[in-house]
Amino acid sequence: MDNRTQKMVDFFQKLYGSAPQKAVQAPGRVNIIGEHTDYNDGFCLPMAIERDVRIAVSATESASISVASCEKQESGAVTFDLCADVTKDPDHAWVDYVKGCVVVLLAEGIPVRGCQMVITGNVPLGSGLSSSAALEVAVIHALLCAAEHHMPAERIAVLAQRAENSYVGTNCGILDQLSSSCGMDGSAMLMDCRSLALTPAPLPKDVCIVIADTGKRRGLVDSLYNERRAQCEAGAAALSVSHLRDVSMHGLAAAHAKGELDADALRRCEHVVAENGRTFAAAACLRAEDSVALGYLMDQSHTDLRDKFEVSCPELDAMVTFARTLPGCLGSRMTGAGFGGCTVSLVQRSEADAFVQKLAQAYQAAYPAMPVDVFITGAAPGAGLLDLSA
Ligand code: ADP
Ligand code: MG
């Protein structure tokens, strides 16, 4: 058992007076390219990362669920009754992610048992690496463990997304939950957000993925995210299709010329259509082991996200600019919804350690008040059981 699991098990023992029966994990994810395409039924190229949310769990005979998070450092566990109309508690907003999963499983007629849980995670919260999806997917695994019920990984992702959409109230697409639930050990994956098909897309051995957290946390950006979504929907409606996936650049220009799409919506939609093309091209680059071309596509993606989709911020732009000046960097872009959070860079493996150090230094010099975190990650497997005996 590694340190993190041991701490979680010790906390469980202290809190509930016995050892946990089982433990599960679900990883965060980084999106290499394909941003703001998932809710447009488009394509993404994510991989699960070597940071995760873990949950220790034991089934109980009571009709309630008790849950504590090591990260929240609250005095004890939060307990709620197991019923279909579980209410929100603003004092423990993070518990909404747990309650949302319970409500969604019950609505689907899936057996849910009373249980005790302890959560621990090292996916940074609110930085675009999907700690929320990792939490939801891990919670569903823990609930299924307690009830000794099984479910395919893709369905777990769909129900986790539903918990976030309908209970927590964040209108996210499927990218985060599907990446966490179905991550492929050692491989990125081309994700079709319409069919939910995942095609392995391993990275060439001589390059690696570096994540850089700017320390800037998204503020009240739900409204901006929803506005972008609405503009994408307006674009699709102007062309009489359900999603921008089915639209071409030519179609967008024609709709704009006819006055059916205003200039703002046109720019947003152009990003999505181009990004879908770039994501497809990126998967082809990986098949051809052409890392230079992949890096170029990542750079282009950032430019469009900054100038056309307008979801970047000065900290993300600075991190990307610093990265591109360093030896071994093939491409760099913001990752996740934007307005803060992380960048993802494609870096030659031989230069990666120096890149990590120098990027952190350059950013820290420019933003001395920000906590900076730069790290290399491989592609991790998707969610599953943790071995407590090892
Ligand atoms: P992101 O998914 O990009 O990390 P979100 O705002 O979607 O950002 O989700 C972050 C929220 O998820 C946190 O504010 C918290 O409520 C919840 N969360 C994630 N990980 C944990 C954890 N280990 N313990 C408690 N809550 C967590
Ligand atoms: Mg999230």
Coordinates of C-alpha atoms and ligand atoms in Angstrom, one line a residue:
M1 CA 0.0 0.0 0.0
D2 CA 1.5 3.4 -0.9
N3 CA 1.5 6.4 1.4
R4 CA -1.7 8.0 0.2
T5 CA -3.7 4.8 0.4
Q6 CA -2.2 4.1 3.9
K7 CA -3.2 7.6 5.1
M8 CA -6.7 7.1 3.8
V9 CA -7.1 3.7 5.4
D10 CA -5.7 5.1 8.8
F11 CA -8.2 8.0 8.6
F12 CA -11.1 5.6 7.9
Q13 CA -10.1 3.4 10.9
K14 CA -9.9 6.5 13.1
L15 CA -13.2 7.9 11.9
Y16 CA -15.4 4.8 11.8
G17 CA -13.5 2.4 14.2
S18 CA -12.8 -0.4 11.7
A19 CA -10.8 -1.0 8.5
P20 CA -12.4 -0.3 5.1
Q21 CA -13.7 -3.4 3.2
K22 CA -12.6 -2.1 -0.2
A23 CA -11.0 0.9 -2.0
V24 CA -11.3 2.3 -5.5
Q25 CA -9.6 4.9 -7.6
A26 CA -10.5 7.1 -10.5
P27 CA -8.0 9.3 -12.4
G28 CA -8.1 12.9 -13.5
R29 CA -7.5 13.6 -17.1
V30 CA -5.6 15.9 -19.4
N31 CA -7.0 16.8 -22.8
I32 CA -4.2 17.0 -25.4
I33 CA -6.4 18.6 -28.0
G34 CA -10.1 18.9 -28.8
E35 CA -11.3 21.7 -26.4
H36 CA -14.9 22.8 -26.2
T37 CA -15.8 20.1 -28.7
D38 CA -17.4 17.5 -26.4
Y39 CA -20.7 19.2 -26.0
N40 CA -20.8 19.8 -29.7
D41 CA -20.8 16.0 -30.3
G42 CA -17.3 16.3 -31.6
F43 CA -13.9 14.8 -31.0
C44 CA -11.3 15.0 -28.2
L45 CA -7.9 13.5 -27.6
P46 CA -7.5 13.0 -23.8
M47 CA -5.6 10.7 -21.6
A48 CA -6.2 9.7 -17.9
I49 CA -3.3 11.1 -15.7
E50 CA -1.2 9.7 -12.9
R51 CA -3.2 11.7 -10.3
D52 CA -6.5 10.3 -8.9
V53 CA -9.3 10.4 -6.4
R54 CA -9.3 7.3 -4.1
I55 CA -12.2 6.2 -1.8
A56 CA -12.1 3.7 1.0
V57 CA -15.5 2.2 1.6
S58 CA -17.4 -0.2 3.8
A59 CA -21.1 -1.3 3.4
T60 CA -23.2 -0.8 6.5
E61 CA -26.7 -2.0 7.6
S62 CA -28.0 1.6 8.0
A63 CA -30.0 3.5 5.4
S64 CA -27.5 6.4 5.3
I65 CA -24.2 7.3 3.8
S66 CA -21.3 8.9 5.7
V67 CA -18.5 10.6 3.9
A68 CA -15.4 12.5 4.7
S69 CA -12.6 14.0 2.5
C70 CA -9.0 14.2 3.6
E71 CA -8.7 17.4 1.5
K72 CA -11.6 19.2 3.2
Q73 CA -10.2 18.7 6.7
E74 CA -13.6 18.9 8.3
S75 CA -14.0 17.6 11.9
G76 CA -15.9 14.5 11.0
A77 CA -18.0 12.7 8.4
V78 CA -21.0 14.2 6.7
T79 CA -24.0 11.9 6.9
F80 CA -27.2 11.9 4.8
D81 CA -30.1 9.6 4.5
L82 CA -30.4 7.3 1.5
C83 CA -33.5 8.5 -0.3
A84 CA -34.5 9.7 -3.8
D85 CA -34.8 13.4 -2.8
V86 CA -31.5 14.0 -1.1
T87 CA -31.2 17.8 -0.5
K88 CA -28.1 20.0 -1.0
D89 CA -26.2 21.4 2.0
P90 CA -24.4 24.7 1.2
D91 CA -22.0 24.2 4.1
H92 CA -20.6 21.0 2.4
A93 CA -20.9 21.8 -1.3
W94 CA -18.3 19.1 -2.2
V95 CA -20.7 16.5 -0.8
D96 CA -23.1 17.4 -3.7
Y97 CA -20.9 15.3 -6.0
V98 CA -21.5 12.3 -3.8
K99 CA -25.2 13.0 -3.3
G100 CA -25.6 13.5 -7.1
C101 CA -24.3 10.0 -7.8
V102 CA -26.6 8.5 -5.2
V103 CA -29.7 10.3 -6.7
V104 CA -28.8 9.3 -10.2
L105 CA -28.2 5.6 -9.3
L106 CA -31.5 5.4 -7.4
A107 CA -33.4 7.0 -10.3
E108 CA -32.0 4.3 -12.6
G109 CA -33.2 1.6 -10.2
I110 CA -29.7 0.5 -9.3
P111 CA -29.3 -0.9 -5.8
V112 CA -27.6 1.5 -3.4
R113 CA -26.6 0.4 0.1
G114 CA -25.8 2.4 3.2
C115 CA -22.0 2.8 3.5
Q116 CA -19.1 4.7 5.1
M117 CA -16.5 6.4 2.9
V118 CA -13.3 8.3 3.1
I119 CA -12.1 10.2 0.1
T120 CA -8.6 11.4 -0.8
G121 CA -7.4 13.0 -4.0
N122 CA -4.3 14.6 -5.5
V123 CA -6.0 16.0 -8.7
P124 CA -5.8 19.8 -8.0
L125 CA -9.3 21.1 -7.5
G126 CA -10.7 23.5 -10.1
S127 CA -7.7 23.5 -12.4
G128 CA -9.0 21.8 -15.5
L129 CA -7.8 18.3 -14.7
S130 CA -11.3 17.1 -13.8
S131 CA -11.1 16.4 -10.1
S132 CA -14.9 16.6 -10.1
A133 CA -15.3 13.8 -12.7
A134 CA -12.6 11.7 -10.9
L135 CA -14.7 12.2 -7.7
E136 CA -18.0 11.2 -9.3
V137 CA -16.6 8.2 -11.1
A138 CA -14.8 7.0 -7.9
V139 CA -18.0 7.6 -5.9
I140 CA -20.1 5.4 -8.3
H141 CA -17.4 2.7 -8.1
A142 CA -17.5 2.9 -4.3
L143 CA -21.3 2.7 -4.2
L144 CA -21.3 -0.3 -6.7
C145 CA -18.6 -2.0 -4.5
A146 CA -20.8 -1.6 -1.4
A147 CA -23.8 -3.0 -3.1
E148 CA -21.8 -5.7 -5.0
H149 CA -23.2 -4.5 -8.3
H150 CA -21.3 -4.3 -11.6
M151 CA -21.6 -1.9 -14.4
P152 CA -19.7 -1.3 -17.7
A153 CA -17.2 1.6 -17.6
E154 CA -19.0 3.6 -20.3
R155 CA -22.2 3.5 -18.4
I156 CA -20.5 4.6 -15.2
A157 CA -19.2 7.6 -17.2
V158 CA -22.7 8.5 -18.5
L159 CA -24.2 8.3 -15.0
A160 CA -21.4 10.3 -13.5
Q161 CA -21.9 13.1 -16.1
R162 CA -25.6 13.0 -15.3
A163 CA -24.9 13.5 -11.6
E164 CA -22.8 16.6 -12.5
N165 CA -25.4 18.0 -15.0
S166 CA -28.6 17.4 -13.2
Y167 CA -27.7 17.4 -9.5
V168 CA -24.5 19.6 -9.1
G169 CA -25.8 21.8 -11.9
T170 CA -22.7 22.1 -14.1
N171 CA -23.5 21.7 -17.8
C172 CA -20.3 19.7 -18.7
G173 CA -20.0 17.4 -21.7
I174 CA -18.9 13.7 -21.5
L175 CA -15.1 14.2 -22.0
D176 CA -14.1 14.3 -18.3
Q177 CA -16.1 11.3 -17.0
L178 CA -15.4 9.1 -20.0
S179 CA -11.7 9.8 -19.8
S180 CA -11.6 8.9 -16.0
S181 CA -13.8 5.8 -16.3
C182 CA -12.3 4.4 -19.5
G183 CA -8.7 5.6 -19.4
M184 CA -6.2 3.4 -21.2
D185 CA -2.9 2.5 -19.5
G186 CA 0.0 3.9 -21.6
S187 CA -2.2 5.5 -24.3
A188 CA -4.1 8.7 -25.1
M189 CA -7.3 8.1 -26.9
L190 CA -9.4 9.6 -29.7
M191 CA -12.8 10.1 -28.3
D192 CA -15.9 10.4 -30.4
C193 CA -18.4 12.3 -28.2
R194 CA -21.3 11.2 -30.3
S195 CA -20.8 7.4 -30.3
L196 CA -18.6 7.4 -27.2
A197 CA -16.2 5.2 -29.2
L198 CA -12.6 5.4 -27.9
T199 CA -9.7 4.6 -30.2
P200 CA -6.2 4.1 -28.6
A201 CA -3.7 6.8 -29.7
P202 CA -0.4 6.1 -28.0
L203 CA 2.2 8.8 -27.8
P204 CA 5.6 8.2 -29.5
K205 CA 8.2 7.0 -26.9
D206 CA 10.5 9.9 -27.4
V207 CA 8.0 12.6 -26.3
C208 CA 6.0 13.1 -23.1
I209 CA 3.2 15.2 -21.7
V210 CA 3.9 18.0 -19.2
I211 CA 1.1 19.7 -17.3
A212 CA 1.6 23.2 -15.8
D213 CA -0.9 24.5 -13.3
T214 CA -0.9 28.3 -13.4
G215 CA -2.5 28.5 -9.9
K216 CA -5.2 30.7 -11.3
R217 CA -8.5 29.3 -10.3
R218 CA -11.7 29.8 -12.3
G219 CA -14.0 32.4 -10.7
L220 CA -17.6 32.7 -11.4
V221 CA -17.3 31.4 -15.0
D222 CA -20.4 29.1 -15.2
S223 CA -22.2 31.9 -17.0
L224 CA -19.4 32.4 -19.5
Y225 CA -19.3 28.6 -20.2
N226 CA -23.0 28.6 -20.6
E227 CA -22.8 31.6 -23.0
R228 CA -20.3 29.7 -25.2
R229 CA -22.5 26.7 -25.2
A230 CA -25.5 28.8 -26.2
Q231 CA -23.5 30.4 -29.1
C232 CA -22.5 26.9 -30.3
E233 CA -26.2 25.8 -30.1
A234 CA -27.2 29.0 -32.0
G235 CA -24.7 28.1 -34.7
A236 CA -26.0 24.6 -35.1
A237 CA -29.6 25.9 -35.2
A238 CA -28.8 28.4 -37.9
L239 CA -27.6 25.5 -40.0
S240 CA -30.5 23.3 -39.1
V241 CA -28.4 20.6 -37.4
S242 CA -28.5 19.4 -33.9
H243 CA -24.7 19.9 -33.2
L244 CA -21.7 21.7 -34.7
R245 CA -20.1 18.3 -35.4
D246 CA -22.2 18.3 -38.6
V247 CA -21.2 21.8 -39.8
S248 CA -18.4 22.9 -42.2
M249 CA -16.5 26.2 -42.3
H250 CA -18.2 27.0 -45.6
G251 CA -21.7 26.4 -44.0
L252 CA -20.8 28.8 -41.2
A253 CA -19.7 31.5 -43.6
A254 CA -22.8 31.1 -45.6
A255 CA -25.1 31.4 -42.6
H256 CA -23.2 34.5 -41.5
A257 CA -23.5 36.1 -44.9
K258 CA -27.3 35.5 -44.8
G259 CA -27.4 37.3 -41.4
E260 CA -28.4 34.1 -39.5
L261 CA -25.2 34.0 -37.4
D262 CA -23.8 37.1 -35.7
A263 CA -20.0 37.8 -35.7
D264 CA -19.5 36.6 -32.1
A265 CA -21.3 33.3 -32.7
L266 CA -19.4 32.9 -36.0
R267 CA -16.0 33.1 -34.3
R268 CA -17.0 30.7 -31.5
C269 CA -18.3 28.2 -34.1
E270 CA -15.3 28.5 -36.3
H271 CA -13.1 27.4 -33.4
V272 CA -15.2 24.3 -32.8
V273 CA -15.3 23.3 -36.4
A274 CA -11.5 23.9 -36.8
E275 CA -10.8 22.1 -33.5
N276 CA -12.7 19.0 -34.6
G277 CA -10.5 18.9 -37.7
R278 CA -7.3 19.5 -35.7
T279 CA -8.2 16.7 -33.3
F280 CA -8.7 14.2 -36.1
A281 CA -5.4 15.4 -37.7
A282 CA -3.7 15.0 -34.3
A283 CA -4.8 11.4 -34.1
A284 CA -3.3 10.9 -37.5
C285 CA -0.1 12.6 -36.4
L286 CA 0.1 10.1 -33.5
R287 CA -0.4 7.1 -35.9
A288 CA 2.4 8.5 -38.1
E289 CA 4.6 9.3 -35.0
D290 CA 4.8 12.9 -36.3
S291 CA 5.2 14.7 -33.0
V292 CA 6.3 18.0 -34.6
A293 CA 3.0 18.2 -36.6
L294 CA 1.0 17.3 -33.4
G295 CA 2.8 20.1 -31.5
Y296 CA 1.9 22.6 -34.3
L297 CA -1.8 21.6 -34.0
M298 CA -1.6 22.2 -30.2
D299 CA -0.2 25.7 -30.8
Q300 CA -3.0 26.5 -33.3
S301 CA -5.6 25.2 -30.8
H302 CA -4.4 27.6 -28.2
T303 CA -4.5 30.5 -30.6
D304 CA -8.1 29.8 -31.5
L305 CA -9.1 29.3 -27.9
R306 CA -7.5 32.6 -27.0
D307 CA -8.7 34.7 -30.0
K308 CA -11.8 33.1 -31.3
F309 CA -13.4 31.2 -28.4
E310 CA -12.0 33.7 -25.9
V311 CA -11.6 31.3 -22.9
S312 CA -7.9 31.9 -22.1
C313 CA -6.4 34.4 -19.6
P314 CA -3.1 36.2 -19.1
E315 CA -1.7 33.4 -16.8
L316 CA -2.4 30.7 -19.4
D317 CA -1.1 32.8 -22.2
A318 CA 2.1 33.5 -20.3
M319 CA 2.6 29.8 -19.4
V320 CA 2.2 28.8 -23.0
T321 CA 4.6 31.5 -24.2
F322 CA 7.3 30.5 -21.7
A323 CA 6.9 26.8 -22.6
R324 CA 7.4 27.5 -26.3
T325 CA 10.8 29.3 -25.7
L326 CA 12.2 26.2 -23.9
P327 CA 14.3 23.5 -25.6
G328 CA 12.4 20.3 -26.5
C329 CA 9.0 21.9 -26.5
L330 CA 7.0 20.9 -29.6
G331 CA 3.7 22.5 -28.7
S332 CA 1.8 24.0 -25.8
R333 CA -1.8 25.0 -25.2
M334 CA -4.3 25.7 -22.4
T335 CA -6.3 22.6 -21.4
G336 CA -9.7 22.2 -19.9
A337 CA -12.5 24.7 -20.0
G338 CA -10.2 27.7 -19.6
F339 CA -10.3 31.0 -17.7
G340 CA -7.5 29.6 -15.5
G341 CA -6.1 26.1 -14.6
C342 CA -3.5 24.2 -16.6
T343 CA -1.6 24.1 -19.8
V344 CA -0.5 20.9 -21.6
S345 CA 2.8 20.8 -23.5
L346 CA 4.3 18.1 -25.8
V347 CA 8.0 17.8 -24.9
Q348 CA 10.9 15.7 -26.1
R349 CA 11.6 13.2 -23.4
S350 CA 15.3 13.9 -23.3
E351 CA 14.6 17.5 -22.4
A352 CA 11.6 17.0 -20.1
D353 CA 13.2 17.2 -16.7
A354 CA 15.0 20.5 -17.5
F355 CA 11.8 21.8 -19.2
V356 CA 9.8 21.2 -16.0
Q357 CA 12.3 23.1 -13.9
K358 CA 12.8 26.0 -16.3
L359 CA 9.1 26.4 -16.9
A360 CA 8.3 26.6 -13.2
Q361 CA 11.1 29.1 -12.7
A362 CA 10.0 31.4 -15.6
Y363 CA 6.4 31.4 -14.5
Q364 CA 7.3 32.0 -10.8
A365 CA 9.4 34.9 -11.8
A366 CA 6.5 36.5 -13.7
Y367 CA 3.8 35.6 -11.1
P368 CA 5.6 35.4 -7.7
A369 CA 2.3 35.2 -5.8
M370 CA 1.0 32.2 -7.7
P371 CA 1.6 28.6 -6.5
V372 CA 3.0 26.9 -9.6
D373 CA 3.0 23.1 -10.2
V374 CA 4.6 21.6 -13.3
F375 CA 4.8 17.9 -13.7
I376 CA 5.3 15.1 -16.2
T377 CA 2.5 12.5 -16.5
G378 CA 2.1 9.2 -18.3
A379 CA -1.2 7.8 -19.5
A380 CA -2.9 6.1 -16.6
P381 CA -5.5 3.3 -16.6
G382 CA -9.2 4.1 -16.0
A383 CA -11.1 3.8 -12.7
G384 CA -11.1 0.5 -10.8
L385 CA -10.5 -1.4 -7.5
L386 CA -7.4 -0.7 -5.4
D387 CA -5.6 -3.6 -3.8
L388 CA -5.7 -3.1 -0.1
S389 CA -3.7 -6.2 0.7
A390 CA -0.5 -5.2 -1.2
Ligands
ADP1 P1 -12.2 20.5 -11.9 O1 -13.1 19.3 -12.2 O2 -11.6 21.1 -13.1 O3 -11.1 20.1 -10.9 P2 -14.6 21.5 -10.7 O4 -15.0 22.9 -10.2 O5 -15.4 20.9 -11.8 O6 -13.1 21.6 -11.2 O7 -14.6 20.5 -9.5 C1 -13.9 20.8 -8.3 C2 -14.8 20.4 -7.1 O8 -14.8 19.0 -7.0 C3 -14.2 20.9 -5.8 O9 -14.5 22.2 -5.5 C4 -14.8 19.9 -4.8 O10 -16.1 20.3 -4.5 C5 -14.9 18.6 -5.6 N1 -13.7 17.7 -5.3 C6 -12.8 17.2 -6.2 N2 -11.9 16.4 -5.5 C7 -12.3 16.4 -4.2 C8 -11.7 15.8 -3.0 N3 -10.6 15.1 -3.1 N4 -12.4 16.0 -1.9 C9 -13.5 16.8 -1.8 N5 -14.0 17.4 -2.9 C10 -13.4 17.2 -4.1
MG2 MG -14.9 19.5 -13.3

